[in-house]
XYZ file of C-alpha atoms in Angstrom:
386
model
C 71.794 151.302 203.992
C 74.355 153.000 205.406
C 73.537 156.136 208.091
C 74.494 159.399 207.983
C 77.649 160.135 210.055
C 78.914 163.657 211.034
C 81.575 163.623 208.874
C 78.863 163.830 206.254
C 77.631 167.155 207.118
C 79.961 170.355 206.846
C 80.568 174.188 206.563
C 81.841 176.017 203.750
C 82.280 179.804 203.323
C 83.205 182.268 200.961
C 83.980 185.700 199.671
C 80.844 187.846 198.706
C 81.366 191.316 197.008
C 77.715 192.595 196.633
C 74.823 191.786 198.679
C 72.254 189.825 197.634
C 74.680 188.199 194.421
C 76.965 185.628 194.359
C 80.777 186.176 192.882
C 80.846 184.991 189.703
C 83.072 182.131 190.465
C 82.803 181.519 194.189
C 85.761 179.960 196.173
C 84.437 178.089 198.910
C 86.773 177.034 201.922
C 85.647 174.404 204.602
C 84.758 176.015 208.207
C 86.960 173.772 210.801
C 84.630 172.446 213.788
C 83.055 170.069 216.026
C 79.318 170.832 215.199
C 76.941 172.893 214.173
C 75.922 173.466 209.904
C 73.115 175.683 209.208
C 69.985 175.312 210.560
C 66.926 176.326 207.927
C 63.359 175.685 208.775
C 60.114 177.193 207.369
C 57.605 177.882 210.514
C 53.771 176.611 209.601
C 50.987 178.438 211.081
C 47.054 177.181 211.617
C 44.400 178.322 209.097
C 41.450 180.225 210.783
C 39.045 179.213 208.514
C 35.567 177.416 210.237
C 36.683 173.671 209.390
C 32.855 171.967 208.445
C 33.624 168.863 207.759
C 35.002 167.658 211.414
C 38.667 167.540 210.024
C 41.734 169.927 211.610
C 42.401 172.950 210.145
C 44.705 173.719 207.138
C 48.520 174.320 207.875
C 49.995 176.805 206.159
C 53.939 177.544 205.530
C 54.912 180.492 206.767
C 58.674 182.237 207.192
C 61.698 180.022 206.818
C 63.817 180.796 209.423
C 68.107 180.175 208.836
C 70.561 179.927 212.295
C 74.171 178.464 212.218
C 76.194 178.067 215.115
C 79.733 176.583 214.415
C 81.436 175.067 217.531
C 85.403 174.585 217.050
C 88.242 173.717 218.507
C 90.674 177.117 217.914
C 92.806 177.520 215.346
C 94.286 180.133 213.063
C 91.445 179.889 211.147
C 89.774 181.211 214.406
C 91.684 184.321 214.529
C 90.521 185.201 210.650
C 87.204 184.554 211.003
C 87.272 186.404 214.327
C 88.403 189.472 212.897
C 85.232 189.147 211.097
C 83.157 189.193 214.061
C 84.561 192.062 215.373
C 83.987 194.213 212.510
C 87.323 195.292 211.899
C 89.236 195.984 208.643
C 92.816 194.153 209.208
C 95.870 196.817 208.641
C 99.535 195.895 208.742
C 102.089 197.960 210.338
C 104.841 195.768 210.030
C 108.346 197.042 208.674
C 110.766 195.205 206.303
C 113.659 193.874 207.745
C 116.194 196.996 209.066
C 119.408 196.427 211.272
C 118.805 200.266 212.366
C 116.780 198.430 215.324
C 118.491 198.437 218.561
C 116.964 196.795 221.921
C 117.286 199.412 224.942
C 116.479 199.327 228.553
C 112.715 200.809 228.169
C 111.983 199.262 224.816
C 113.610 200.209 221.070
C 114.883 202.527 218.748
C 113.558 202.043 214.993
C 113.292 203.899 211.828
C 111.109 206.584 211.748
C 108.790 205.157 209.659
C 108.303 202.180 211.613
C 107.878 204.740 214.625
C 105.008 206.091 212.735
C 102.801 203.085 211.700
C 102.557 202.156 215.017
C 99.652 203.666 217.440
C 99.951 203.691 221.344
C 98.317 200.199 222.664
C 99.383 198.626 219.857
C 100.966 194.836 220.051
C 104.073 193.835 217.981
C 106.650 190.780 217.726
C 110.330 191.324 217.309
C 112.379 188.876 215.442
C 115.735 188.258 214.096
C 117.655 189.310 217.452
C 121.097 187.652 218.207
C 119.657 187.417 221.622
C 116.263 184.970 221.250
C 115.240 186.330 224.660
C 114.674 189.640 222.777
C 112.209 187.565 219.858
C 108.793 187.965 221.960
C 105.265 190.156 221.754
C 105.487 193.550 223.206
C 103.016 196.574 223.425
C 103.416 199.902 222.993
C 102.943 202.569 225.771
C 104.369 205.448 224.312
C 106.789 206.610 221.758
C 108.962 209.491 220.205
C 110.094 209.730 216.461
C 112.551 206.913 216.584
C 111.711 205.123 219.866
C 109.104 202.818 221.310
C 108.758 202.507 224.949
C 106.951 198.958 226.263
C 104.701 197.616 228.594
C 106.991 195.406 229.630
C 110.956 196.235 229.357
C 112.842 193.881 226.755
C 114.427 191.201 228.728
C 117.931 192.882 227.423
C 119.683 195.446 225.645
C 120.960 194.978 222.146
C 122.782 197.164 219.847
C 121.558 197.513 216.070
C 123.332 195.546 213.829
C 121.008 192.357 213.376
C 118.599 191.902 211.042
C 115.233 192.360 212.804
C 111.566 192.544 211.698
C 108.684 193.746 213.688
C 105.617 192.078 212.783
C 102.045 193.970 213.398
C 98.976 192.880 211.683
C 95.944 195.043 213.735
C 92.046 194.388 213.909
C 89.844 196.870 216.207
C 86.545 196.554 216.403
C 85.096 198.565 214.569
C 81.491 198.884 211.791
C 82.672 197.190 208.832
C 80.178 194.220 208.362
C 81.994 191.457 206.335
C 79.355 189.760 204.008
C 79.650 186.025 203.242
C 78.075 183.204 200.979
C 77.696 180.405 203.509
C 77.204 176.724 202.169
C 75.783 173.416 204.032
C 77.183 169.990 202.176
C 75.146 166.926 203.149
C 76.060 163.631 201.988
C 73.035 162.720 199.788
C 73.113 159.400 197.239
C 69.787 161.059 196.082
C 71.519 163.970 194.469
C 73.918 164.796 191.538
C 77.573 164.238 192.455
C 76.160 162.503 195.630
C 75.891 165.731 197.816
C 73.170 167.935 198.563
C 73.914 172.148 198.706
C 72.043 174.025 200.406
C 73.725 177.941 199.621
C 73.146 181.240 201.572
C 73.713 184.494 200.809
C 74.887 187.912 202.956
C 75.646 186.141 205.869
C 77.850 187.760 208.443
C 79.443 186.517 211.923
C 77.512 187.809 214.722
C 78.993 186.673 217.873
C 82.222 184.793 218.921
C 83.535 183.369 221.565
C 86.101 180.836 223.263
C 87.519 179.999 226.361
C 91.103 178.782 227.887
C 90.802 176.454 230.508
C 94.129 175.997 232.775
C 94.802 172.268 230.335
C 93.355 170.791 227.620
C 91.879 172.069 224.051
C 90.763 175.665 223.749
C 87.362 175.701 222.385
C 85.010 178.242 220.586
C 81.815 178.893 219.073
C 80.938 181.253 216.230
C 76.613 182.479 215.116
C 76.547 183.737 211.299
C 73.395 185.659 210.886
C 71.598 183.977 207.266
C 69.252 186.163 205.790
C 68.815 184.981 202.444
C 68.450 181.078 201.149
C 68.865 180.498 197.640
C 66.699 178.136 196.148
C 67.810 174.533 194.827
C 70.717 171.621 195.818
C 72.964 171.900 193.492
C 76.375 173.758 193.661
C 76.770 176.924 192.442
C 78.021 177.379 188.652
C 81.979 177.632 188.826
C 82.237 177.695 192.385
C 85.231 175.984 193.467
C 87.273 174.904 196.747
C 90.282 176.418 198.502
C 92.289 174.623 200.492
C 91.462 173.720 204.102
C 93.708 175.608 207.172
C 95.522 172.502 208.479
C 97.153 174.826 211.327
C 97.439 172.851 214.736
C 94.322 172.746 217.372
C 95.239 174.981 220.040
C 96.335 173.595 223.204
C 96.255 175.708 226.876
C 99.638 173.961 227.814
C 101.389 174.558 224.296
C 99.715 176.858 222.210
C 98.743 179.766 224.980
C 102.250 181.643 225.306
C 100.890 183.704 228.057
C 97.979 186.082 229.288
C 98.592 189.667 230.081
C 97.194 192.383 232.221
C 97.881 195.915 230.903
C 100.577 194.637 228.834
C 102.563 193.087 231.293
C 102.823 189.152 231.520
C 100.562 187.997 234.153
C 103.137 184.838 234.770
C 100.781 182.406 235.372
C 99.071 184.510 237.874
C 96.038 184.249 235.818
C 94.853 180.853 234.940
C 91.531 180.815 232.840
C 90.434 183.061 230.730
C 87.207 183.276 228.541
C 85.831 185.713 226.045
C 82.759 186.550 224.395
C 82.317 189.576 221.702
C 78.644 190.213 220.609
C 77.364 192.794 218.257
C 73.582 192.145 219.054
C 71.942 192.186 215.920
C 68.119 192.232 215.648
C 66.131 191.003 212.871
C 63.366 193.144 211.676
C 61.335 189.882 210.706
C 60.988 190.151 206.826
C 58.286 191.491 204.511
C 55.262 190.166 203.228
C 56.257 188.650 199.691
C 60.048 188.753 200.984
C 61.909 185.265 202.011
C 65.014 187.556 203.797
C 65.293 189.605 206.620
C 67.269 192.667 207.437
C 68.869 193.088 210.953
C 69.974 196.093 212.620
C 73.222 196.109 215.269
C 72.976 196.868 218.764
C 75.254 198.242 220.851
C 78.580 195.573 221.077
C 79.108 193.997 224.616
C 82.471 191.909 225.119
C 82.313 190.078 228.409
C 83.717 187.101 229.948
C 85.502 185.084 232.796
C 88.577 184.976 234.579
C 90.304 182.913 237.313
C 93.264 183.931 239.027
C 95.971 182.978 241.873
C 95.549 184.639 245.183
C 98.641 185.141 246.671
C 99.579 186.194 250.205
C 101.120 189.241 249.635
C 98.480 190.952 247.847
C 95.605 188.601 248.374
C 92.891 191.336 247.980
C 94.077 192.852 244.568
C 91.183 191.725 242.895
C 88.988 191.819 245.243
C 89.730 195.492 245.415
C 89.480 196.135 241.621
C 86.082 195.184 241.200
C 84.967 196.824 244.657
C 86.808 200.374 243.190
C 85.484 199.775 239.706
C 89.155 199.950 238.641
C 89.658 198.616 234.520
C 92.494 197.216 233.084
C 93.305 195.525 229.705
C 93.382 191.638 229.639
C 95.129 189.794 226.291
C 95.455 186.471 225.582
C 98.749 185.105 223.496
C 98.076 182.143 220.971
C 100.847 180.770 219.409
C 101.892 178.614 216.420
C 105.541 178.346 216.097
C 106.977 181.467 214.749
C 103.309 182.531 214.245
C 101.145 183.940 216.597
C 98.059 186.243 217.606
C 97.105 188.379 220.626
C 93.525 188.856 221.444
C 92.812 191.728 223.943
C 89.969 193.464 225.449
C 90.979 196.689 225.849
C 89.005 198.167 228.964
C 87.891 195.236 231.641
C 86.062 196.035 234.316
C 85.804 192.927 236.889
C 82.024 192.677 237.072
C 81.863 190.174 239.895
C 83.936 188.905 242.466
C 84.342 185.910 244.722
C 87.126 183.893 246.542
C 86.872 179.992 245.890
C 85.206 178.318 249.014
C 86.021 174.752 249.906
C 89.278 174.636 247.849
C 92.631 174.514 250.052
C 93.913 176.950 247.140
C 92.106 179.817 247.384
C 91.424 181.358 243.493
C 90.204 184.981 241.964
C 86.841 183.852 240.368
C 85.464 186.501 238.797
C 83.412 188.102 235.527
C 84.164 191.180 233.603
C 82.755 193.535 230.731
C 84.138 195.236 228.684
C 84.171 199.195 227.198
C 85.786 201.483 224.696
C 89.042 202.524 225.889
C 90.229 206.136 226.446
C 93.850 205.313 225.367
C 92.539 203.594 221.477
C 88.726 204.424 221.560
C 88.186 200.215 220.563
C 86.554 197.378 222.967
C 88.664 194.650 221.461
C 91.733 194.142 219.168
C 93.610 191.821 217.252
C 97.182 191.773 216.800
C 98.769 189.063 214.730
C 101.750 187.796 212.585
C 99.270 186.433 209.628
């Protein structure tokens, strides 16, 4: 008999409009991953009854606890799901193609509507300039009615005339929980259609993390709260499947555009970075006669690690930031051809620092934690072209 293999286990996710109710025709999409399915196991408690026949006490089934931690190689799908982790709502602040955009020594001149749509601290991408060196990502430092001043000046100036597109889809850390229906699918030849379906309602993303090393695949994980299991092992009537995301897996060498500090390209000074966003949900333990559990959200925490080169010209800069309590914005840029995304920790405090010891080349090894930035009022932001 054939043994069950990893490829026989998959996790699928669907939109859910109303708490406690499956959508009429739920459309599921597989969550790409390297491991992790919903683990749903009842607990058992031992009866306190006095046993007079010398046998063991009765075992009684109690609350069923369900968890999902999905590990993955980072793809474009990760960006979409991370928007849910940070409980934000994506807004599209992009502008239609315009021949009235010019690159200046400090930023760009743009139509008034374009400037109005953006806020200080926003990232945006430019495309369409004749000089391809201008077609990159920028962070907005300040603006007037028709000018954008960026944290890094454009590589060159270019007068208006080319058909230029400004792209900026933005999600900021907030309080909007996105409900999902999640479904395990497990090959089981004894079931109808040879698949065992396990469906869970009212699910939501609670923790997300990713790690960019010096080389190799960029990896991450995501934890979902799974409050309400549905009875049965059959597919939901009317359910369909959406196409799987097929974007390339992110490589640290090929798909990381840059690390940024305060909106300025570190030019490989920052070598590695990790991010963990945690909503710090706590369950109430359920209620007698009910199978579901309710969750309360604590204060979010955003933390991670950073490794940076140490150069003799300014070897103490990171150590001094740690000692002086200096905060900065730290960002990672991801690229897939013309598509891009930037994850930014807006107000990171270097909470620990040490010089690596025992290596010929000394690096800064650091941990950070974050709080809301004065500029944006947000702790974490995601910008993308999609």
